[in-house]
Every structure is written in C-alpha cells, then in structure tokens.
mmCIF file of C-alpha atoms in Angstrom:
data_model
loop_
_atom_site.group_PDB
_atom_site.id
_atom_site.type_symbol
_atom_site.label_atom_id
_atom_site.label_comp_id
_atom_site.label_asym_id
_atom_site.label_seq_id
_atom_site.Cartn_x
_atom_site.Cartn_y
_atom_site.Cartn_z
ATOM 1 C CA MET A 87 0.000 0.000 0.000
ATOM 2 C CA PRO A 88 1.578 3.313 -1.047
ATOM 3 C CA PHE A 89 1.822 6.090 1.478
ATOM 4 C CA PRO A 90 -0.380 9.126 1.030
ATOM 5 C CA TYR A 91 1.192 12.254 -0.397
ATOM 6 C CA TYR A 92 0.809 15.165 2.010
ATOM 7 C CA THR A 93 0.659 18.863 1.181
ATOM 8 C CA PHE A 94 0.186 21.910 3.393
ATOM 9 C CA ASN A 95 -3.496 21.807 2.417
ATOM 10 C CA SER A 96 -3.746 18.603 4.433
ATOM 11 C CA LYS A 97 -4.818 19.409 7.986
ATOM 12 C CA ILE A 98 -2.868 16.460 9.390
ATOM 13 C CA TYR A 99 0.373 17.403 7.651
ATOM 14 C CA SER A 100 0.109 21.127 8.362
ATOM 15 C CA SER A 101 -0.605 20.421 12.040
ATOM 16 C CA PHE A 102 2.412 18.103 12.190
ATOM 17 C CA MET A 103 4.696 20.652 10.509
ATOM 18 C CA ILE A 104 3.523 23.545 12.699
ATOM 19 C CA GLN A 105 4.245 21.537 15.848
ATOM 20 C CA LEU A 106 7.627 20.465 14.521
ATOM 21 C CA MET A 107 8.597 23.988 13.448
ATOM 22 C CA ASN A 108 7.603 25.391 16.841
ATOM 23 C CA ALA A 109 9.965 22.911 18.512
ATOM 24 C CA LEU A 110 13.021 23.765 16.381
ATOM 25 C CA GLU A 111 16.098 25.430 17.881
ATOM 26 C CA LEU A 112 19.065 26.969 16.059
ATOM 27 C CA ARG A 113 22.384 25.051 16.113
ATOM 28 C CA THR A 114 25.776 26.136 14.770
ATOM 29 C CA PHE A 115 29.053 24.226 14.854
ATOM 30 C CA LYS A 116 32.592 25.480 14.328
ATOM 31 C CA ASP A 117 34.790 23.829 11.723
ATOM 32 C CA ASN A 118 36.033 20.379 12.796
ATOM 33 C CA GLU A 119 33.826 20.307 15.904
ATOM 34 C CA VAL A 120 32.707 16.827 16.965
ATOM 35 C CA ILE A 121 28.913 16.577 16.883
ATOM 36 C CA ALA A 122 28.578 13.008 18.160
ATOM 37 C CA ASN A 123 30.953 10.205 19.103
ATOM 38 C CA GLU A 124 30.399 6.476 18.817
ATOM 39 C CA GLN A 125 28.072 5.207 21.559
ATOM 40 C CA ASP A 126 26.722 8.695 22.348
ATOM 41 C CA GLU A 127 23.002 8.927 22.943
ATOM 42 C CA ALA A 128 21.071 10.990 20.400
ATOM 43 C CA LEU A 129 19.562 13.816 22.424
ATOM 44 C CA GLU A 130 18.241 15.716 19.422
ATOM 45 C CA VAL A 131 17.533 15.464 15.728
ATOM 46 C CA LEU A 132 19.580 17.957 13.728
ATOM 47 C CA PHE A 133 18.347 19.139 10.322
ATOM 48 C CA ILE A 134 21.253 20.585 8.341
ATOM 49 C CA ASP A 135 20.609 23.873 6.547
ATOM 50 C CA ARG A 136 24.126 25.042 5.584
ATOM 51 C CA GLY A 137 27.611 23.605 5.553
ATOM 52 C CA THR A 138 29.002 20.106 5.490
ATOM 53 C CA TYR A 139 29.798 17.387 7.994
ATOM 54 C CA ASP A 140 31.794 14.180 7.969
ATOM 55 C CA VAL A 141 30.809 10.740 9.208
ATOM 56 C CA GLY A 142 33.329 8.086 10.120
ATOM 57 C CA TYR A 143 34.422 5.536 12.668
ATOM 58 C CA GLU A 144 37.129 4.926 15.223
ATOM 59 C CA ILE A 145 39.738 2.198 15.218
ATOM 60 C CA ASN A 146 42.023 2.129 18.257
ATOM 61 C CA LYS A 147 40.887 5.628 19.290
ATOM 62 C CA LYS A 148 41.813 7.069 15.879
ATOM 63 C CA ALA A 149 39.002 8.590 13.838
ATOM 64 C CA PHE A 150 38.623 7.886 10.120
ATOM 65 C CA TYR A 151 36.107 10.135 8.361
ATOM 66 C CA ARG A 152 34.932 8.519 5.138
ATOM 67 C CA ARG A 153 31.615 10.126 4.136
ATOM 68 C CA ARG A 154 30.666 13.790 3.729
ATOM 69 C CA PHE A 155 27.122 15.145 3.739
ATOM 70 C CA GLY A 156 25.666 18.613 3.325
ATOM 71 C CA PRO A 157 22.430 20.597 3.411
ATOM 72 C CA SER A 158 19.039 18.875 3.445
ATOM 73 C CA THR A 159 20.318 15.964 5.513
ATOM 74 C CA CYS A 160 19.714 14.950 9.091
ATOM 75 C CA ILE A 161 21.859 13.819 12.020
ATOM 76 C CA GLY A 162 20.340 11.680 14.744
ATOM 77 C CA GLY A 163 16.988 10.989 13.100
ATOM 78 C CA PHE A 164 17.508 7.239 12.873
ATOM 79 C CA GLN A 165 18.892 7.089 16.409
ATOM 80 C CA ALA A 166 16.010 9.102 17.859
ATOM 81 C CA CYS A 167 13.287 7.168 16.029
ATOM 82 C CA TYR A 168 14.669 3.729 16.837
ATOM 83 C CA LEU A 169 16.116 4.590 20.278
ATOM 84 C CA LYS A 170 19.662 3.658 19.233
ATOM 85 C CA ARG A 171 23.031 5.129 20.122
ATOM 86 C CA PHE A 172 25.367 6.565 17.504
ATOM 87 C CA SER A 173 27.448 3.873 15.806
ATOM 88 C CA PHE A 174 29.720 6.353 14.070
ATOM 89 C CA VAL A 175 31.518 9.640 14.666
ATOM 90 C CA TYR A 176 29.982 12.852 13.283
ATOM 91 C CA LYS A 177 32.145 15.968 12.864
ATOM 92 C CA SER A 178 31.383 19.334 11.312
ATOM 93 C CA HIS A 179 33.538 20.057 8.310
ATOM 94 C CA GLN A 180 32.722 23.562 7.230
ATOM 95 C CA ASN A 181 30.369 26.249 8.533
ATOM 96 C CA LEU A 182 27.657 23.864 9.772
ATOM 97 C CA LYS A 183 24.317 25.411 10.644
ATOM 98 C CA GLY A 184 20.981 23.791 11.186
ATOM 99 C CA LEU A 185 17.851 23.417 13.243
ATOM 100 C CA ALA A 186 17.400 20.853 15.972
ATOM 101 C CA VAL A 187 14.470 19.363 17.815
ATOM 102 C CA ARG A 188 15.008 17.590 21.118
ATOM 103 C CA LYS A 189 14.441 13.840 21.000
ATOM 104 C CA GLU A 190 11.628 13.746 23.577
ATOM 105 C CA LYS A 191 9.697 16.488 21.786
ATOM 106 C CA PHE A 192 10.314 14.850 18.389
ATOM 107 C CA ILE A 193 9.017 11.469 19.590
ATOM 108 C CA THR A 194 5.988 13.125 21.211
ATOM 109 C CA ILE A 195 5.103 14.902 17.962
ATOM 110 C CA LEU A 196 5.621 11.753 15.864
ATOM 111 C CA ASN A 197 3.418 9.677 18.160
ATOM 112 C CA GLN A 198 0.499 12.049 17.513
ATOM 113 C CA PHE A 199 0.636 11.410 13.739
ATOM 114 C CA HIS A 200 0.879 7.673 13.125
ATOM 115 C CA ASN A 201 0.849 7.707 9.285
ATOM 116 C CA ILE A 202 3.493 10.409 9.118
ATOM 117 C CA GLN A 203 5.532 8.597 11.774
ATOM 118 C CA ILE A 204 5.672 5.464 9.618
ATOM 119 C CA GLN A 205 6.865 7.434 6.592
ATOM 120 C CA ILE A 206 9.514 9.345 8.523
ATOM 121 C CA LYS A 207 10.845 6.225 10.225
ATOM 122 C CA LEU A 208 11.146 4.452 6.868
ATOM 123 C CA LYS A 209 12.939 7.432 5.305
ATOM 124 C CA PHE A 210 15.401 7.585 8.218
ATOM 125 C CA TRP A 211 15.925 3.814 8.019
ATOM 126 C CA ASP A 212 16.592 3.882 4.262
ATOM 127 C CA HIS A 213 18.976 6.832 4.439
ATOM 128 C CA TYR A 214 20.905 5.481 7.412
ATOM 129 C CA SER A 215 21.141 1.966 6.020
ATOM 130 C CA GLN A 216 22.082 2.861 2.445
ATOM 131 C CA GLN A 217 24.111 6.054 2.889
ATOM 132 C CA ILE A 218 25.804 5.578 6.261
ATOM 133 C CA PHE A 219 25.749 2.119 7.861
ATOM 134 C CA GLN A 220 26.439 -0.235 4.948
ATOM 135 C CA PRO A 221 29.145 1.841 3.209
ATOM 136 C CA LEU A 222 30.948 2.729 6.440
ATOM 137 C CA MET A 223 30.909 -0.826 7.765
ATOM 138 C CA LYS A 224 32.465 -2.054 4.506
ATOM 139 C CA MET A 225 35.150 0.620 4.751
ATOM 140 C CA LYS A 226 35.759 -0.121 8.424
ATOM 141 C CA ASN A 227 36.165 -3.841 7.771
ATOM 142 C CA ILE A 228 38.682 -3.112 5.003
ATOM 143 C CA ASP A 229 40.657 -0.808 7.309
ATOM 144 C CA ILE A 230 40.664 -3.427 10.082
ATOM 145 C CA LEU A 231 41.940 -6.060 7.634
ATOM 146 C CA ASN A 232 44.701 -3.673 6.546
ATOM 147 C CA TYR A 233 45.710 -3.197 10.185
ATOM 148 C CA ASN A 234 45.785 -6.961 10.734
ATOM 149 C CA PHE A 235 48.329 -7.416 7.948
ATOM 150 C CA ARG A 236 50.669 -4.631 9.115
ATOM 151 C CA SER A 237 53.860 -5.746 10.785
ATOM 152 C CA ASP A 238 54.029 -2.700 13.094
ATOM 153 C CA PHE A 239 50.536 -3.108 14.495
#
C-alpha cells in the first residue's frame, strides 16, 4: 500500500509541521567540531541547513572520516526514532548550521501522527542503512583487515 502524499493543504500534515517547526532550535558548529561520538546517545535530531559534515568511525581511538554530507540531511533521526546510540563519529567540516528538535519532543510529535511517523521512520531507516551504515561498515572492515596485515601493528 503506497503512502499518502501530504501537502500543506492537508490538515494532518500542516498540524504536524507547525508543531515540529515550533519545537526547532538553532544550532551552529565550528569547523572540525565533533557533533557526536560512537556510543553517544542521540539527544536531538539535527536538520542541516548550511555547511558540510563528515561521518566516520574509530579504530584504536583514531578517527577515520569517510563520508561527507551537506544541506538537506539529518543527524540523529535514525537514532532518535529507533532509540539507538550513535554507531559512528559525526564531525562538522565547514560552517555547519541547522535546526534541531530535542528527542523527547520529536518522539511526542511523531506519536500524535501515526501515518506520518511510519513514513519518517522508513525514510530515516533507508537513508541510514544505504548512505551511512552499509558503506561505512564495509570501509571499516577493510581498514581493520589492513591493520591486521601490518607488521608494526
């Protein structure tokens, strides 16, 4: 069954968006500032408006940043929706600005709109799985194999 397409003319969607927009707070990060470390709890969902950020992983307390994302992306959405901790390291790269909603408020708003909640959770799942988790785990496994074959390690 396909999901319904919502517009601002839809009372459900406009009510959802108004509540979400009222809960947003401004966030800015300096260049190379760590946003989240591995195993950190997601306390908010950050919607990126300007700038870029890097996503990577740690091996032996050394960070490797392998993916870069920019505007119109989200940090912590998957973790907030599925009550998971961060599996990777997130660091601002350049002039990062965005809007954030605290996790408790985000979950409260989502729970009021079941159909929208399903769509948002699926979008976060798809993005996280395809753009972050699978590619970074492949890269991490390759890096670990390279370390295993080094004579100085």
